């Protein structure tokens, strides 16, 4: 088979896969989105906060650059790296030394990274009890990351050079888990772990990737598979209850099943 025919065949396969993904455009624009336990939230370039209510995103009170929703609750980070937890209808400030630039509540623990790319977490009991203003966050050793996300049995992160890391043996009472191990064949700018353990990410070129073969017995999975939801590249992704939510390069929102 000639080279041109090979390229055409690969391109055709990609188009067929795109058509099978069944995405719909949701009105509005966002820069970051997160879904968990059937709820979806997001923020836009003006740090405005939105929740998906009914069939549309509704603006709520607050100013955040990152939001997360999951078993650990609803958390957000302000443009000044202040951490907030949504309680009793309001986002209430949580004391974290140095603050966080990104936070994740996709499992029963809470985790995130600060401006120095330190990775921090708090256990389930500490989170459920407040956490109080003086709660001790555990700083993880062995890795500096720009993005960190946890699921039911593992956490994934990426560093400033887009290397992908996996942390095993993470539990509700031991958020530190075991040491970081690098997934050498991966390169992502952000990664998200869903509440069912599914792993998705976006690379620096805007390609959307899914990690195949991920399970409790094999948290690292087997390989990356490219998924296409946006015609001109992807910016952010989250997955929950069978629905893939994607932010495209232009900020538009797609819901895929």
Coordinates of N, CA and C in Angstrom, one line a residue:
X1 N 0.8 -1.2 0.0 CA 0.0 0.0 0.0 C 0.9 1.2 0.0
X2 N 0.5 2.2 -0.8 CA 1.3 3.4 -0.9 C 1.1 4.3 0.3
X3 N 2.1 5.2 0.6 CA 2.1 6.0 1.8 C 0.8 6.9 1.8
X4 N 0.5 7.4 0.6 CA -0.7 8.3 0.5 C -2.0 7.5 0.9
X5 N -2.1 6.3 0.5 CA -3.2 5.5 0.8 C -3.3 5.2 2.3
X6 N -2.1 5.0 2.9 CA -2.1 4.7 4.3 C -2.6 5.9 5.1
X7 N -2.1 7.1 4.7 CA -2.6 8.3 5.4 C -4.1 8.5 5.2
X8 N -4.6 8.3 4.0 CA -6.0 8.4 3.8 C -6.8 7.4 4.6
X9 N -6.3 6.2 4.8 CA -7.0 5.2 5.5 C -7.1 5.6 7.0
X10 N -5.9 6.1 7.5 CA -5.9 6.5 8.9 C -6.8 7.7 9.2
X11 N -6.8 8.6 8.2 CA -7.7 9.8 8.3 C -9.2 9.4 8.3
X12 N -9.5 8.4 7.4 CA -10.9 7.9 7.3 C -11.3 7.3 8.6
X13 N -10.4 6.5 9.2 CA -10.8 5.8 10.5 C -11.0 6.9 11.6
X14 N -10.2 8.0 11.6 CA -10.4 9.0 12.6 C -11.8 9.7 12.4
X15 N -12.2 9.9 11.2 CA -13.4 10.6 10.9 C -14.6 9.7 11.4
X16 N -14.5 8.4 11.1 CA -15.5 7.4 11.6 C -15.6 7.4 13.1
X17 N -14.5 7.5 13.8 CA -14.5 7.4 15.2 C -15.1 8.7 15.8
X18 N -14.8 9.9 15.1 CA -15.4 11.1 15.6 C -16.9 11.1 15.4
X19 N -17.4 10.6 14.4 CA -18.9 10.5 14.2 C -19.5 9.6 15.2
X20 N -18.8 8.6 15.7 CA -19.4 7.7 16.7 C -19.5 8.3 18.1
X21 N -18.8 9.4 18.3 CA -18.7 9.9 19.6 C -19.9 10.7 20.1
X22 N -20.7 11.2 19.1 CA -22.0 11.8 19.4 C -21.9 12.9 20.5
X23 N -21.4 14.1 20.0 CA -21.3 15.2 20.9 C -22.3 16.3 20.5
X24 N -22.8 17.0 21.6 CA -23.6 18.1 21.3 C -23.0 19.4 21.9
X25 N -23.2 20.5 21.3 CA -22.7 21.8 21.8 C -23.6 22.3 22.8
X26 N -23.0 22.7 24.0 CA -23.8 23.3 25.1 C -23.5 24.8 25.0
X27 N -24.5 25.6 25.1 CA -24.3 27.1 25.0 C -23.4 27.6 26.1
X28 N -22.6 28.6 25.8 CA -21.7 29.2 26.7 C -20.2 28.9 26.4
X29 N -19.3 29.5 27.1 CA -17.9 29.3 27.0 C -17.3 29.1 28.4
X30 N -16.3 28.2 28.5 CA -15.6 28.0 29.7 C -14.1 27.7 29.4
X31 N -13.3 27.8 30.5 CA -11.9 27.5 30.3 C -11.5 26.2 31.1
X32 N -12.4 25.9 32.1 CA -12.1 24.7 32.9 C -13.5 24.1 33.3
X33 N -13.5 22.8 33.4 CA -14.8 22.1 33.7 C -14.5 20.9 34.6
X34 N -15.4 20.5 35.4 CA -15.2 19.3 36.3 C -16.6 18.7 36.6
X35 N -16.7 17.4 36.6 CA -17.9 16.7 36.8 C -17.7 15.6 37.8
X36 N -18.7 15.4 38.7 CA -18.6 14.3 39.6 C -20.0 14.1 40.3
X37 N -20.3 12.8 40.5 CA -21.6 12.4 41.2 C -22.8 13.1 40.5
X38 N -22.7 13.2 39.2 CA -23.9 13.7 38.5 C -23.9 15.2 38.4
X39 N -23.0 15.9 39.0 CA -23.0 17.4 39.0 C -21.9 17.9 38.1
X40 N -22.0 19.1 37.5 CA -21.0 19.6 36.6 C -20.8 21.1 36.9
X41 N -19.6 21.5 37.0 CA -19.3 22.9 37.3 C -18.2 23.4 36.4
X42 N -18.0 24.7 36.2 CA -17.0 25.2 35.3 C -16.7 26.7 35.6
X43 N -15.6 27.2 35.1 CA -15.3 28.6 35.2 C -14.9 29.1 33.9
X44 N -15.1 30.4 33.6 CA -14.7 31.0 32.4 C -13.4 31.9 32.5
X45 N -13.1 32.6 31.5 CA -11.8 33.4 31.5 C -11.9 34.6 32.4
X46 N -13.2 35.0 32.8 CA -13.4 36.1 33.7 C -13.5 35.6 35.2
X47 N -13.2 34.3 35.4 CA -13.3 33.7 36.8 C -14.7 33.7 37.3
X48 N -15.7 33.7 36.4 CA -17.1 33.5 36.8 C -17.4 32.0 36.9
X49 N -18.2 31.7 37.8 CA -18.5 30.3 38.2 C -19.9 29.8 37.7
X50 N -19.9 28.6 37.1 CA -21.2 28.1 36.6 C -21.4 26.7 37.0
X51 N -22.7 26.4 37.3 CA -23.1 25.0 37.5 C -24.1 24.6 36.4
X52 N -24.1 23.4 36.0 CA -25.0 22.9 34.9 C -26.3 22.5 35.6
X53 N -27.3 23.3 35.4 CA -28.6 23.0 36.0 C -29.6 22.9 34.9
X54 N -30.3 21.7 34.9 CA -31.3 21.5 33.9 C -30.6 21.1 32.6
X55 N -30.6 22.1 31.6 CA -30.0 21.8 30.3 C -29.0 23.0 30.0
X56 N -28.6 23.7 31.0 CA -27.7 24.9 30.6 C -26.8 25.2 31.9
X57 N -25.8 25.9 31.6 CA -24.9 26.4 32.7 C -25.5 27.7 33.2
X58 N -25.6 27.7 34.6 CA -26.1 28.9 35.3 C -25.1 29.5 36.1
X59 N -24.9 30.8 36.0 CA -23.9 31.5 36.8 C -24.3 31.6 38.3
X60 N -23.3 31.3 39.1 CA -23.6 31.4 40.6 C -22.6 32.4 41.2
X61 N -22.8 32.7 42.4 CA -22.0 33.7 43.1 C -20.6 33.1 43.3
X62 N -19.6 33.9 43.1 CA -18.2 33.5 43.4 C -17.3 33.9 42.3
X63 N -16.0 33.9 42.6 CA -14.9 34.2 41.6 C -13.8 33.2 41.8
X64 N -13.7 32.2 40.8 CA -12.8 31.1 40.9 C -12.1 30.9 39.5
X65 N -10.9 30.4 39.6 CA -10.2 30.0 38.4 C -10.2 28.5 38.2
X66 N -10.6 27.8 39.2 CA -10.6 26.3 39.1 C -11.7 25.8 40.0
X67 N -12.5 24.8 39.6 CA -13.6 24.2 40.4 C -13.5 22.7 40.3
X68 N -13.9 22.0 41.3 CA -13.9 20.6 41.3 C -15.1 20.1 42.1
X69 N -15.7 19.0 41.6 CA -16.8 18.4 42.2 C -16.6 16.9 42.3
X70 N -16.9 16.3 43.4 CA -16.7 14.8 43.6 C -17.1 14.3 44.9
X71 N -16.7 13.1 45.3 CA -17.1 12.5 46.6 C -16.6 13.3 47.7
X72 N -15.5 14.0 47.6 CA -15.0 14.8 48.7 C -15.7 16.2 48.9
X73 N -16.6 16.5 47.9 CA -17.3 17.8 48.0 C -17.1 18.6 46.8
X74 N -17.4 19.9 46.9 CA -17.2 20.9 45.9 C -16.2 21.9 46.4
X75 N -15.1 22.1 45.7 CA -14.0 23.0 46.1 C -13.7 23.9 44.9
X76 N -13.1 25.0 45.2 CA -12.7 26.0 44.2 C -11.4 26.7 44.6
X77 N -10.7 27.3 43.6 CA -9.5 28.1 43.9 C -9.7 29.4 43.2
X78 N -9.5 30.5 44.0 CA -9.7 31.8 43.5 C -8.5 32.3 42.7
X79 N -8.6 33.4 42.0 CA -7.5 33.9 41.2 C -6.2 34.2 42.1
X80 N -6.5 34.4 43.4 CA -5.4 34.6 44.3 C -4.9 33.3 45.0
X81 N -5.3 32.2 44.5 CA -4.9 30.8 45.0 C -5.5 30.5 46.4
X82 N -6.5 31.2 46.8 CA -7.2 30.9 48.0 C -8.2 29.7 47.7
X83 N -8.3 28.8 48.7 CA -9.1 27.6 48.5 C -10.4 27.8 49.2
X84 N -11.5 27.3 48.5 CA -12.8 27.4 49.1 C -13.5 26.1 49.0
X85 N -14.4 25.8 50.0 CA -15.2 24.6 50.0 C -16.7 25.1 50.1
X86 N -17.5 24.5 49.2 CA -18.9 24.8 49.1 C -19.7 24.1 50.3
X87 N -20.2 24.9 51.2 CA -20.9 24.4 52.4 C -22.1 25.3 52.7
X88 N -23.2 24.6 52.9 CA -24.5 25.3 53.3 C -24.8 26.5 52.3
X89 N -24.6 26.2 51.0 CA -25.0 27.2 50.0 C -24.0 28.3 49.7
X90 N -22.8 28.2 50.4 CA -21.8 29.3 50.2 C -20.4 28.6 50.0
X91 N -19.5 29.3 49.3 CA -18.1 28.9 49.2 C -17.4 29.5 50.4
X92 N -16.9 28.7 51.3 CA -16.2 29.1 52.5 C -14.7 28.9 52.4
X93 N -14.0 29.8 52.9 CA -12.5 29.8 52.7 C -11.9 28.7 53.6
X94 N -10.9 28.0 53.1 CA -10.2 27.0 53.8 C -8.7 27.4 53.9
X95 N -8.1 27.3 55.0 CA -6.7 27.7 55.2 C -5.8 26.7 54.6
X96 N -5.0 27.0 53.6 CA -4.0 26.2 53.1 C -2.7 27.1 53.0
X97 N -1.7 26.7 53.7 CA -0.5 27.5 53.6 C 0.1 27.7 52.2
X98 N 0.1 28.9 51.7 CA 0.6 29.1 50.4 C -0.5 29.0 49.3
X99 N -1.7 28.5 49.7 CA -2.8 28.3 48.8 C -2.6 27.2 47.8
X100 N -3.5 27.1 46.9 CA -3.4 26.1 45.8 C -3.7 26.8 44.5
X101 N -3.2 26.3 43.4 CA -3.6 26.8 42.1 C -4.5 25.9 41.4
X102 N -4.6 24.7 41.8 CA -5.5 23.7 41.3 C -5.9 22.7 42.4
X103 N -7.2 22.3 42.4 CA -7.7 21.4 43.5 C -8.5 20.3 42.9
X104 N -8.6 19.2 43.5 CA -9.3 18.0 43.0 C -10.0 17.3 44.1
X105 N -11.3 17.0 43.9 CA -12.2 16.3 44.8 C -12.8 15.1 44.2
X106 N -12.1 14.5 43.2 CA -12.6 13.3 42.5 C -12.7 12.0 43.2
X107 N -12.1 12.0 44.4 CA -12.2 10.8 45.3 C -12.6 11.2 46.7
X108 N -12.4 10.4 47.7 CA -12.8 10.8 49.0 C -11.8 11.7 49.7
X109 N -10.6 11.8 49.1 CA -9.6 12.8 49.6 C -9.7 14.1 48.8
X110 N -9.0 15.1 49.3 CA -8.9 16.3 48.6 C -7.4 16.5 48.3
X111 N -7.1 16.9 47.0 CA -5.7 17.0 46.7 C -5.5 18.2 45.7
X112 N -4.3 18.7 45.6 CA -4.1 19.8 44.7 C -2.6 20.2 44.6
X113 N -2.3 21.2 43.8 CA -0.9 21.6 43.7 C -0.9 23.1 43.9
X114 N 0.2 23.6 44.5 CA 0.4 25.0 44.8 C 1.2 25.7 43.7
X115 N 1.5 27.0 43.9 CA 2.2 27.8 42.9 C 3.7 27.3 42.8
X116 N 4.2 26.6 43.8 CA 5.6 26.0 43.7 C 5.6 24.6 43.1
X117 N 4.4 24.1 42.7 CA 4.2 22.8 42.1 C 4.4 21.7 43.2
X118 N 4.2 22.1 44.5 CA 4.2 21.0 45.5 C 2.8 20.4 45.4
X119 N 2.7 19.1 45.7 CA 1.5 18.3 45.7 C 1.0 18.1 47.2
X120 N -0.2 18.5 47.5 CA -0.7 18.4 48.8 C -2.1 17.6 48.9
X121 N -2.4 17.0 50.0 CA -3.7 16.3 50.1 C -4.1 16.3 51.6
X122 N -5.4 16.0 51.8 CA -6.0 15.8 53.1 C -6.8 14.6 53.1
X123 N -6.8 13.8 54.1 CA -7.6 12.5 54.2 C -9.1 12.8 54.4
X124 N -9.9 11.7 54.2 CA -11.3 11.8 54.2 C -11.8 12.4 55.5
X125 N -11.3 11.8 56.7 CA -11.8 12.3 58.0 C -11.5 13.7 58.2
X126 N -10.4 14.2 57.9 CA -10.0 15.6 58.0 C -10.9 16.5 57.2
X127 N -11.2 16.1 56.0 CA -12.1 16.9 55.1 C -13.5 16.9 55.7
X128 N -14.0 15.7 56.1 CA -15.4 15.6 56.6 C -15.6 16.4 57.9
X129 N -14.5 16.6 58.6 CA -14.6 17.4 59.9 C -14.4 18.9 59.7
X130 N -14.4 19.3 58.4 CA -14.3 20.8 58.2 C -13.9 21.1 56.8
X131 N -12.5 21.0 56.5 CA -11.5 20.8 57.5 C -11.3 22.1 58.3
X132 N -10.8 22.0 59.6 CA -10.6 23.2 60.3 C -9.5 24.1 59.7
X133 N -9.5 25.3 60.2 CA -8.5 26.3 59.6 C -7.1 25.8 59.8
X134 N -6.8 25.1 60.8 CA -5.4 24.6 61.1 C -5.2 23.2 60.7
X135 N -6.0 22.7 59.8 CA -5.9 21.3 59.3 C -4.5 21.1 58.6
X136 N -3.9 20.0 59.0 CA -2.6 19.7 58.4 C -2.7 19.0 57.0
X137 N -2.3 19.7 56.0 CA -2.3 19.1 54.6 C -1.0 18.3 54.5
X138 N -1.1 17.1 53.9 CA 0.1 16.3 53.7 C 0.8 16.8 52.4
X139 N 2.1 17.1 52.5 CA 2.8 17.4 51.3 C 3.5 16.2 50.8
X140 N 3.3 15.8 49.5 CA 3.8 14.6 49.0 C 5.2 14.8 48.5
X141 N 6.0 13.8 48.6 CA 7.4 13.9 48.2 C 7.6 13.2 46.9
X142 N 8.7 13.5 46.2 CA 9.1 12.7 45.0 C 8.5 13.3 43.7
X143 N 7.9 14.4 43.7 CA 7.4 14.9 42.5 C 6.8 16.3 42.6
X144 N 7.1 17.2 41.6 CA 6.6 18.5 41.5 C 5.7 18.5 40.3
X145 N 4.4 18.9 40.4 CA 3.4 18.7 39.4 C 2.7 20.1 39.2
X146 N 2.2 20.2 38.0 CA 1.3 21.4 37.7 C -0.1 21.0 37.7
X147 N -0.5 19.7 37.7 CA -1.9 19.3 37.7 C -1.9 17.9 38.3
X148 N -3.0 17.7 39.1 CA -3.1 16.5 39.9 C -4.5 16.1 40.1
X149 N -4.9 14.8 39.8 CA -6.3 14.4 39.9 C -6.3 13.0 40.5
X150 N -7.3 12.7 41.3 CA -7.4 11.4 42.0 C -8.8 10.8 41.7
X151 N -8.7 9.4 41.7 CA -9.9 8.6 41.5 C -10.1 7.7 42.7
X152 N -10.8 6.6 42.5 CA -11.1 5.7 43.6 C -9.9 4.9 44.1
X153 N -8.9 4.7 43.3 CA -7.7 3.9 43.7 C -6.4 4.3 43.3
X154 N -6.3 5.5 42.6 CA -5.0 6.0 42.2 C -5.2 7.5 41.8
X155 N -4.0 8.2 41.8 CA -4.0 9.6 41.4 C -3.0 9.7 40.2
X156 N -3.3 10.7 39.3 CA -2.5 10.9 38.2 C -2.1 12.4 38.2
X157 N -0.9 12.7 37.6 CA -0.5 14.1 37.6 C 0.4 14.3 36.4
X158 N 0.6 15.6 36.1 CA 1.6 16.0 35.0 C 2.5 17.1 35.5
X159 N 3.7 17.1 35.1 CA 4.7 18.1 35.5 C 4.9 19.2 34.4
X160 N 5.8 20.1 34.6 CA 5.9 21.3 33.7 C 6.4 20.9 32.4
X161 N 7.0 19.7 32.2 CA 7.5 19.2 30.9 C 6.5 18.2 30.3
X162 N 5.3 18.1 30.9 CA 4.2 17.3 30.4 C 4.4 15.8 30.6
X163 N 5.3 15.4 31.4 CA 5.5 14.0 31.7 C 4.3 13.6 32.6
X164 N 3.8 12.3 32.5 CA 2.6 11.9 33.2 C 3.1 10.9 34.3
X165 N 2.5 11.1 35.5 CA 2.9 10.3 36.7 C 1.6 9.7 37.3
X166 N 1.9 8.5 37.9 CA 0.8 7.8 38.6 C 1.2 7.5 40.0
X167 N 0.3 7.7 40.9 CA 0.5 7.4 42.3 C -0.5 6.3 42.7
X168 N 0.0 5.2 43.1 CA -0.8 4.0 43.5 C -1.1 4.0 45.0
X169 N -2.0 3.1 45.4 CA -2.3 2.8 46.8 C -2.8 4.0 47.6
X170 N -3.5 4.9 46.9 CA -4.1 6.0 47.6 C -5.5 5.6 48.2
X171 N -5.7 5.8 49.5 CA -6.9 5.5 50.2 C -7.5 6.7 50.9
X172 N -8.7 6.5 51.4 CA -9.3 7.7 52.1 C -8.6 8.0 53.4
X173 N -7.9 7.1 54.0 CA -7.1 7.4 55.2 C -5.6 7.5 55.0
X174 N -5.2 7.4 53.7 CA -3.8 7.6 53.4 C -3.7 8.2 52.0
X175 N -3.9 9.5 52.0 CA -3.9 10.2 50.7 C -2.5 10.3 50.1
X176 N -1.5 10.0 50.8 CA -0.1 10.1 50.2 C 0.2 8.9 49.3
X177 N -0.5 7.8 49.6 CA -0.2 6.6 48.7 C 1.2 6.2 48.7
X178 N 1.6 5.5 47.6 CA 3.0 5.0 47.4 C 3.7 6.1 46.6
X179 N 4.9 5.8 46.2 CA 5.8 6.7 45.5 C 5.2 6.9 44.0
X180 N 5.6 8.1 43.4 CA 5.2 8.3 42.1 C 6.0 7.4 41.1
X181 N 5.3 7.0 40.0 CA 5.9 6.3 39.0 C 5.5 6.9 37.6
X182 N 6.5 7.1 36.8 CA 6.2 7.8 35.5 C 5.6 6.8 34.5
X183 N 4.6 7.3 33.8 CA 4.1 6.6 32.6 C 4.9 7.1 31.4
X184 N 5.9 6.4 31.0 CA 6.9 7.0 30.1 C 6.4 7.3 28.7
X185 N 5.3 6.6 28.3 CA 4.9 6.8 27.0 C 3.8 7.9 26.9
X186 N 3.6 8.6 28.0 CA 2.5 9.6 28.0 C 3.1 11.0 28.0
X187 N 2.3 12.0 27.4 CA 2.7 13.4 27.4 C 1.4 14.2 27.4
X188 N 1.1 14.8 28.6 CA -0.2 15.6 28.7 C 0.1 16.9 29.4
X189 N -0.8 17.9 29.1 CA -0.7 19.1 29.8 C -1.7 19.2 31.0
X190 N -2.7 18.3 30.9 CA -3.7 18.2 32.1 C -4.2 16.8 32.0
X191 N -4.6 16.2 33.2 CA -5.2 14.9 33.3 C -6.3 14.9 34.3
X192 N -7.3 14.1 34.0 CA -8.5 14.0 35.0 C -8.8 12.5 35.2
X193 N -9.0 12.2 36.5 CA -9.4 10.8 36.8 C -10.9 10.9 37.3
X194 N -11.8 10.1 36.7 CA -13.2 10.2 37.1 C -13.5 9.4 38.4
X195 N -14.6 9.5 38.9 CA -15.0 8.8 40.1 C -15.1 7.3 39.9
X196 N -15.2 6.8 38.6 CA -15.1 5.4 38.4 C -13.7 4.9 38.0
X197 N -12.7 5.8 38.0 CA -11.4 5.4 37.7 C -10.9 5.7 36.3
X198 N -11.9 6.1 35.4 CA -11.5 6.4 34.0 C -10.5 7.6 34.0
X199 N -9.6 7.6 33.0 CA -8.6 8.6 32.9 C -8.6 9.2 31.5
X200 N -8.7 10.5 31.5 CA -8.7 11.3 30.3 C -7.7 12.5 30.4
X201 N -7.1 12.9 29.3 CA -6.2 14.1 29.4 C -6.1 14.8 28.0
X202 N -5.5 15.9 28.1 CA -5.3 16.7 26.9 C -3.8 17.1 26.8
X203 N -3.2 16.9 25.6 CA -1.8 17.2 25.4 C -1.6 18.7 24.9
X204 N -0.3 19.1 24.8 CA 0.0 20.5 24.5 C -0.5 20.9 23.1
X205 N -0.7 19.9 22.2 CA -1.2 20.2 20.9 C -2.7 20.2 20.8
X206 N -3.4 20.0 22.0 CA -4.9 19.9 22.0 C -5.5 18.6 21.6
X207 N -4.7 17.6 21.6 CA -5.2 16.2 21.4 C -5.9 15.7 22.6
X208 N -7.0 15.1 22.5 CA -7.8 14.5 23.6 C -7.4 13.0 23.7
X209 N -7.0 12.5 24.9 CA -6.5 11.2 25.1 C -7.3 10.4 26.2
X210 N -7.5 9.1 25.9 CA -8.1 8.3 27.0 C -7.2 7.2 27.3
X211 N -7.0 6.9 28.6 CA -6.1 5.7 29.0 C -7.0 4.5 29.0
X212 N -6.6 3.5 28.2 CA -7.3 2.2 28.1 C -6.8 1.2 29.2
X213 N -7.7 0.3 29.5 CA -7.3 -0.8 30.4 C -7.1 -0.4 31.9
X214 N -7.6 0.7 32.3 CA -7.4 1.1 33.7 C -8.4 0.4 34.6
X215 N -7.9 -0.2 35.7 CA -8.7 -1.0 36.6 C -8.1 -0.9 38.0
X216 N -8.7 -1.4 39.0 CA -8.2 -1.4 40.3 C -6.9 -2.4 40.4
X217 N -7.0 -3.4 39.6 CA -5.8 -4.4 39.6 C -4.7 -3.9 38.7
X218 N -5.0 -2.9 37.8 CA -4.0 -2.4 36.9 C -4.3 -0.9 36.7
X219 N -3.9 -0.1 37.8 CA -4.2 1.4 37.7 C -3.5 2.1 36.6
X220 N -2.4 1.6 36.1 CA -1.7 2.2 35.1 C -2.3 2.1 33.7
X221 N -3.2 1.1 33.5 CA -3.8 0.8 32.2 C -2.8 0.3 31.3
X222 N -3.1 0.3 30.0 CA -2.3 -0.3 29.0 C -1.8 0.6 27.9
X223 N -2.6 1.6 27.5 CA -2.2 2.4 26.3 C -3.1 3.6 26.3
X224 N -2.6 4.7 25.5 CA -3.4 5.8 25.3 C -4.1 5.7 23.9
X225 N -5.4 6.2 23.9 CA -6.1 6.2 22.6 C -6.6 7.6 22.4
X226 N -6.5 8.1 21.2 CA -6.9 9.4 20.9 C -8.4 9.5 20.6
X227 N -9.1 10.5 21.2 CA -10.5 10.7 21.0 C -10.7 12.1 20.4
X228 N -11.6 12.2 19.5 CA -11.9 13.5 18.9 C -13.3 14.0 19.2
X229 N -13.4 15.1 19.9 CA -14.7 15.7 20.2 C -14.8 17.1 19.6
X230 N -13.7 17.9 19.5 CA -13.7 19.2 19.0 C -13.1 19.3 17.6
X231 N -13.6 20.1 16.7 CA -13.0 20.1 15.3 C -11.6 20.7 15.3
X232 N -11.3 21.6 16.2 CA -10.0 22.4 16.1 C -9.2 22.2 17.4
X233 N -9.3 21.2 18.1 CA -8.5 20.9 19.3 C -9.2 21.1 20.6
X234 N -8.7 20.5 21.7 CA -9.3 20.4 23.0 C -8.5 21.2 24.0
X235 N -9.1 21.7 25.0 CA -8.5 22.5 26.1 C -8.6 21.8 27.4
X236 N -9.8 21.2 27.7 CA -10.0 20.7 29.1 C -11.0 19.6 29.0
X237 N -11.0 18.6 29.9 CA -11.9 17.4 29.8 C -12.2 16.9 31.2
X238 N -13.4 16.4 31.3 CA -13.8 15.7 32.5 C -14.8 14.6 32.2
X239 N -15.0 13.6 33.0 CA -15.9 12.5 32.7 C -16.6 12.1 33.9
X240 N -17.9 11.8 33.7 CA -18.7 11.3 34.9 C -20.0 10.7 34.4
X241 N -20.4 9.6 35.0 CA -21.6 8.8 34.7 C -21.9 8.7 33.2
X242 N -20.9 8.2 32.5 CA -21.0 7.9 31.1 C -21.0 9.1 30.2
X243 N -20.8 10.3 30.7 CA -20.8 11.5 29.8 C -19.4 12.2 29.9
X244 N -18.9 12.5 28.7 CA -17.6 13.2 28.5 C -17.9 14.6 28.3
X245 N -17.3 15.5 29.1 CA -17.5 16.9 28.9 C -16.2 17.5 28.5
X246 N -16.2 18.3 27.4 CA -15.0 18.7 26.8 C -15.1 20.3 26.5
X247 N -14.0 21.0 26.8 CA -13.8 22.4 26.5 C -12.9 22.4 25.3
X248 N -13.4 23.1 24.2 CA -12.6 23.2 23.0 C -11.6 24.4 23.0
X249 N -10.7 24.4 22.1 CA -9.8 25.5 22.0 C -10.4 26.9 22.1
X250 N -11.6 27.0 21.5 CA -12.3 28.3 21.4 C -13.2 28.6 22.7
X251 N -13.1 27.7 23.6 CA -13.9 27.8 24.9 C -15.3 27.2 24.8
X252 N -15.7 26.8 23.6 CA -17.0 26.1 23.5 C -17.1 24.8 24.2
X253 N -18.3 24.4 24.6 CA -18.5 23.3 25.5 C -19.2 22.2 24.7
X254 N -18.7 20.9 24.8 CA -19.3 19.8 24.2 C -19.6 18.7 25.2
X255 N -20.8 18.1 25.1 CA -21.2 17.0 25.9 C -21.3 15.7 25.1
X256 N -20.5 14.7 25.4 CA -20.4 13.6 24.5 C -20.8 12.3 25.2
X257 N -21.5 11.4 24.5 CA -21.9 10.1 25.1 C -21.4 9.0 24.2

